[in-house]
Short mmCIF file of C-alpha atoms in Angstrom, two decimals:
data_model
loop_
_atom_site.label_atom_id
_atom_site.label_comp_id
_atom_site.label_asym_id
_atom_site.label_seq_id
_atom_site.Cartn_x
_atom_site.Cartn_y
_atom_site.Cartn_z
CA UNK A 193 13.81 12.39 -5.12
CA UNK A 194 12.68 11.00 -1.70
CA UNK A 195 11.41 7.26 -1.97
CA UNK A 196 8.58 6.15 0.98
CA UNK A 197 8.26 2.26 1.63
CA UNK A 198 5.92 1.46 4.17
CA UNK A 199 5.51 -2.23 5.44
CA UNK A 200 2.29 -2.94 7.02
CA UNK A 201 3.41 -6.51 8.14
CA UNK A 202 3.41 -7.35 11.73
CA UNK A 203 6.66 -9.01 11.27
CA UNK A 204 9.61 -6.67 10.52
CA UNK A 205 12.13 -7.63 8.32
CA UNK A 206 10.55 -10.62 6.82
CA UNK A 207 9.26 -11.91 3.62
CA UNK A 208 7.31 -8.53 2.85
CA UNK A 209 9.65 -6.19 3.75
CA UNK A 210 12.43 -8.16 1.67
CA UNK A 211 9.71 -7.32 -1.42
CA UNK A 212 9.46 -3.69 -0.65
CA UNK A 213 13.55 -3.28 -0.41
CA UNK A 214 13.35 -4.87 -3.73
CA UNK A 215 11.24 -2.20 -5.04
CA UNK A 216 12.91 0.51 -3.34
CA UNK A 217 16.11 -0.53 -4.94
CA UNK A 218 15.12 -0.40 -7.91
CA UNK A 219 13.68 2.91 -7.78
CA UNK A 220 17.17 3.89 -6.47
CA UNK A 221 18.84 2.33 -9.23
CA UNK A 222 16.58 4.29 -11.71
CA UNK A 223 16.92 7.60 -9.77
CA UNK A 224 21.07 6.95 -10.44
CA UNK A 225 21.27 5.82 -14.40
CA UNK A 226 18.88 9.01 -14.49
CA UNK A 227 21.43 11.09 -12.37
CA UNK A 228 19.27 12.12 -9.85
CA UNK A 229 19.86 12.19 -6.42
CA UNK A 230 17.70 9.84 -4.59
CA UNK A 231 17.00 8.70 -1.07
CA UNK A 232 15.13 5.94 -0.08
CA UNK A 233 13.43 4.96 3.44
CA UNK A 234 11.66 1.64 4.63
CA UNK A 235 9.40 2.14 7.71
CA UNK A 236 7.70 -0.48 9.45
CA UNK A 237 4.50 -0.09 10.93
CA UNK A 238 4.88 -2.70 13.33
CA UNK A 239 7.83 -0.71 15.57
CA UNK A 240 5.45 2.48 15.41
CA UNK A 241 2.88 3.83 18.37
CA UNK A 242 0.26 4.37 15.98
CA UNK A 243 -3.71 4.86 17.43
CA UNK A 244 -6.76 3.85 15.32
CA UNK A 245 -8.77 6.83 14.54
CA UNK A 246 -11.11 7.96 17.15
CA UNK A 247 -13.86 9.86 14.95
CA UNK A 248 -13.48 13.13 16.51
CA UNK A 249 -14.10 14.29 12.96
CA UNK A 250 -11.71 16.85 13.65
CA UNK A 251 -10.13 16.78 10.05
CA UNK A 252 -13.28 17.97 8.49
CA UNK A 253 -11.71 21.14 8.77
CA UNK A 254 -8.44 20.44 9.15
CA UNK A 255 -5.18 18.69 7.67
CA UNK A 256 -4.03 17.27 10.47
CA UNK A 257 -5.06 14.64 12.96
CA UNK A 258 -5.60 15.42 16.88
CA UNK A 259 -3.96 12.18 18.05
CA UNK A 260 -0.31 12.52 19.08
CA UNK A 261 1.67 9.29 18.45
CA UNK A 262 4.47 8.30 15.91
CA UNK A 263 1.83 9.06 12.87
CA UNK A 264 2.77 12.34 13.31
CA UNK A 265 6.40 11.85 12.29
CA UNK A 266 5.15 9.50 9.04
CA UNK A 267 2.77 12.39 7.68
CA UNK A 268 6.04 14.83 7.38
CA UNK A 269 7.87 11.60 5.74
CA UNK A 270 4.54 11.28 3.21
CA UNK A 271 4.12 15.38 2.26
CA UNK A 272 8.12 15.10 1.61
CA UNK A 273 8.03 11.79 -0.51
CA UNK A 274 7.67 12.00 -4.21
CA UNK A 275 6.91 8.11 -4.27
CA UNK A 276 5.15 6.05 -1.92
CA UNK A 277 5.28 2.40 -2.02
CA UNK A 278 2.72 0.35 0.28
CA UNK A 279 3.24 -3.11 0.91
CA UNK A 280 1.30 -5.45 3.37
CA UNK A 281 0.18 -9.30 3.43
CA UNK A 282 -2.96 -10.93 2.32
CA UNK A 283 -5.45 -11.20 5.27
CA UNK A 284 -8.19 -12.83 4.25
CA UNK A 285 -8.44 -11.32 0.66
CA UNK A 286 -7.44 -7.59 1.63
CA UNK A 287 -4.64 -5.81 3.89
CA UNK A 288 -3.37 -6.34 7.39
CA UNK A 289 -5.11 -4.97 10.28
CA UNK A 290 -1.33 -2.18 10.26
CA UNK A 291 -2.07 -0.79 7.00
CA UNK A 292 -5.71 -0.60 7.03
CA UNK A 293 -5.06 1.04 10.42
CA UNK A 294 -2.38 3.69 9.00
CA UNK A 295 -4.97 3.92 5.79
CA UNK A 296 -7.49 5.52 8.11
CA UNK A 297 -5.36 7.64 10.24
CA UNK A 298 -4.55 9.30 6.95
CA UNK A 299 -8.15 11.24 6.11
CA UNK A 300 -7.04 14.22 7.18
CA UNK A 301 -5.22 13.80 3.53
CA UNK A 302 -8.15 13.81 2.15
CA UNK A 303 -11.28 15.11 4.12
CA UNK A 304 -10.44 18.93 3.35
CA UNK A 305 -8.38 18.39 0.73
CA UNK A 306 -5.83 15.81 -1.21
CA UNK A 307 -2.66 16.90 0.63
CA UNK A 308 -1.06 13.49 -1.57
CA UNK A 309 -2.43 14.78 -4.73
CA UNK A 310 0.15 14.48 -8.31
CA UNK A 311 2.58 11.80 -5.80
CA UNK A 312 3.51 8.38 -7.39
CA UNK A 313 2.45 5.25 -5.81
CA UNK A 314 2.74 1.37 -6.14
CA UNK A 315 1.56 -1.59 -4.64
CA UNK A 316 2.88 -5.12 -3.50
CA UNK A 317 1.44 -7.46 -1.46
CA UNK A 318 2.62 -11.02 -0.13
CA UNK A 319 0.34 -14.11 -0.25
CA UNK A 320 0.38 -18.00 0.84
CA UNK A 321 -1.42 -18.97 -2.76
CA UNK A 322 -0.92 -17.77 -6.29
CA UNK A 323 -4.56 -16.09 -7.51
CA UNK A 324 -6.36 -16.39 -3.72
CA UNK A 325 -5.93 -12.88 -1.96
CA UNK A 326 -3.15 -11.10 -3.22
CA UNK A 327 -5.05 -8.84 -5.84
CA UNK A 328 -7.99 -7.93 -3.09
CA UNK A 329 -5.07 -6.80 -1.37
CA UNK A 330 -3.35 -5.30 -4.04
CA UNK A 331 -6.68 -2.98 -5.10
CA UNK A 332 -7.66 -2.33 -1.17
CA UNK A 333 -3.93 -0.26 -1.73
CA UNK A 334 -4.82 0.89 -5.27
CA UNK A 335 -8.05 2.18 -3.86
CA UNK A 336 -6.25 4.31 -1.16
CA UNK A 337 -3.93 5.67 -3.86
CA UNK A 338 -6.80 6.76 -5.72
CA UNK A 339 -8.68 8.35 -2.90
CA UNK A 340 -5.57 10.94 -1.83
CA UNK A 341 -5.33 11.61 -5.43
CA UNK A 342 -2.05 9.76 -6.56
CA UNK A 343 -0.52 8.14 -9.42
CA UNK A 344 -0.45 4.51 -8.98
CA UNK A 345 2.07 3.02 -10.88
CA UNK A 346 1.49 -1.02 -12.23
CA UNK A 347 4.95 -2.56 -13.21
CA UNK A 348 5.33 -4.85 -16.60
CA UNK A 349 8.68 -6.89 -17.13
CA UNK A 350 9.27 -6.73 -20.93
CA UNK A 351 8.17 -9.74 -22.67
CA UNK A 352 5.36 -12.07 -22.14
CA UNK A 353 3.24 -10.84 -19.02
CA UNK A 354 3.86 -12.28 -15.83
CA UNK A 355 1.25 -10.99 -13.35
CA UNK A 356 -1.30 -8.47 -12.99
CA UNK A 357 0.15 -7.25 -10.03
CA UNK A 358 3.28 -7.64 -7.58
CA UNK A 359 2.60 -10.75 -5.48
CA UNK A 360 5.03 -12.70 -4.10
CA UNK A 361 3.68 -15.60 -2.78
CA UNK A 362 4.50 -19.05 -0.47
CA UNK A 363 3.19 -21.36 -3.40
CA UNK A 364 5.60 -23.73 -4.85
CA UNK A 365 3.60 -26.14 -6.67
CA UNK A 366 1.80 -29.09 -5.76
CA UNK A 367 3.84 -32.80 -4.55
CA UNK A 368 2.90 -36.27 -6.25
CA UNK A 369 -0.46 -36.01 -3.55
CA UNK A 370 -1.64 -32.86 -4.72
CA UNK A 371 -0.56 -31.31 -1.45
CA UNK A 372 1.21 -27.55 -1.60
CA UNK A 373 4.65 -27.58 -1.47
CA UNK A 374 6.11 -24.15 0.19
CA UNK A 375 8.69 -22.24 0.17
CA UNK A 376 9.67 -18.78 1.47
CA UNK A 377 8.09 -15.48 -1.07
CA UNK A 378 11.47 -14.51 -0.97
CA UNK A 379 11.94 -17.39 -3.33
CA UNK A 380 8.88 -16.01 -6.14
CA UNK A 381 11.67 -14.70 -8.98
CA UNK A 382 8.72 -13.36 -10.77
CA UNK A 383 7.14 -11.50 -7.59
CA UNK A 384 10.85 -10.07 -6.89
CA UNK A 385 11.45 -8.91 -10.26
CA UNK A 386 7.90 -7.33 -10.42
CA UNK A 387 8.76 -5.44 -7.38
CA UNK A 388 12.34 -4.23 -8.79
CA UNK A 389 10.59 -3.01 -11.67
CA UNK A 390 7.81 -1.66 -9.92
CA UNK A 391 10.39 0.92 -8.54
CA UNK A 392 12.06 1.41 -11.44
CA UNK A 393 8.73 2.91 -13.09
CA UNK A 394 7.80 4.85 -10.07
CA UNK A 395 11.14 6.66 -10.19
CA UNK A 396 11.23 7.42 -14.11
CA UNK A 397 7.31 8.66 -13.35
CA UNK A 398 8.69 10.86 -10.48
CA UNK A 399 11.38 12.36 -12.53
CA UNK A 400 8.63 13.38 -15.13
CA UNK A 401 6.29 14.88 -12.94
CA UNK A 402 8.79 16.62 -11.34
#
């Protein structure tokens, strides 16, 4: 089983990345108490060359784009993945500017045909406030999922439910003022855990579509 995280934060390695390793290893540690052999990948879209789309409406006939930059490389890594996992910040109420970016440079996925079609997804999304951005962000990726034909998996802890969605977010309550206290996503337990077991249900989906 090949596992795809893609981070469309414009900061590598930070608070939204952390969230997608979280996911990714738990759809690793799935893969394993199911004995299969897994491999997972995190790719940042900030450290890739990656052009907005030009439209040349080239891939009205075609499944591949005419641009040559690093997008190239992450199409092979998406037709080889069995599970891809987006994750990207709230700006203002829906994705970054990176993943809406590599969202468009993938129609030639769809315009001829769903070259993504029967794959597993999931969602995640980080967010400065609790209920203010995160799920616009969350159903801008569910939305893309949908369009290339996927699966999108959406995680539930056992017990009481948590979230409707995996959001981790800066929001640590309110001081004696009312002001926001903060604190860094990597703190939300409940975001982290969401994440972990949104990989977890993305693998055991995988393996049963396989």
């Amino acid at each position: 089983m090949k596992v795809l995280g893609i981070n469309g934060s414009h900061r590598a390695g930070k608070g939204t990345a952390a969230l997608l390793q979280a996911a990714l290893d738990g759809a690793a540690e799935q893969a394993s108490a199911l004995e299969v052999p897994v491999s997972c990948e995190l790719v940042e879209l900030s450290k890739l060359d990656i052009g907005f789309c030009v439209g040349c409406n080239r891939c009205l006939a075609q499944t591949s784009c005419t641009l040559e930059d690093d997008m190239n490389d992450l199409y092979e890594k998406l037709r080889d993945a069995d599970v891809v996992l987006l994750a990207s910040p709230d700006y203002f109420g829906t994705v970054s500017a990176r993943m809406k970016n590599f969202m468009d440079r993938t129609r030639p996925f769809h315009m001829v045909e769903n070259v993504l079609t029967g794959k597993v997804g999931g969602a995640m999304s980080t967010a400065g406030l609790n209920n203010c951005g995160g799920e616009g962000t969350l159903a801008a990726l569910d939305s893309w999922f949908a369009t290339q034909g996927m699966l999108s998996v959406h995680p539930r802890t056992a017990g009481a439910l948590l979230s409707g969605g995996v959001v981790a977010t800066g929001f640590a309550g309110l001081d004696e003022t009312g002001q926001p206290r903060w604190r860094s996503v990597k703190a939300d337990e409940i975001g982290f855990a969401l994440a972990r077991q949104l990989g977890r249900e993305a693998a055991c989906l995988a393996v049963r579509l396989a």
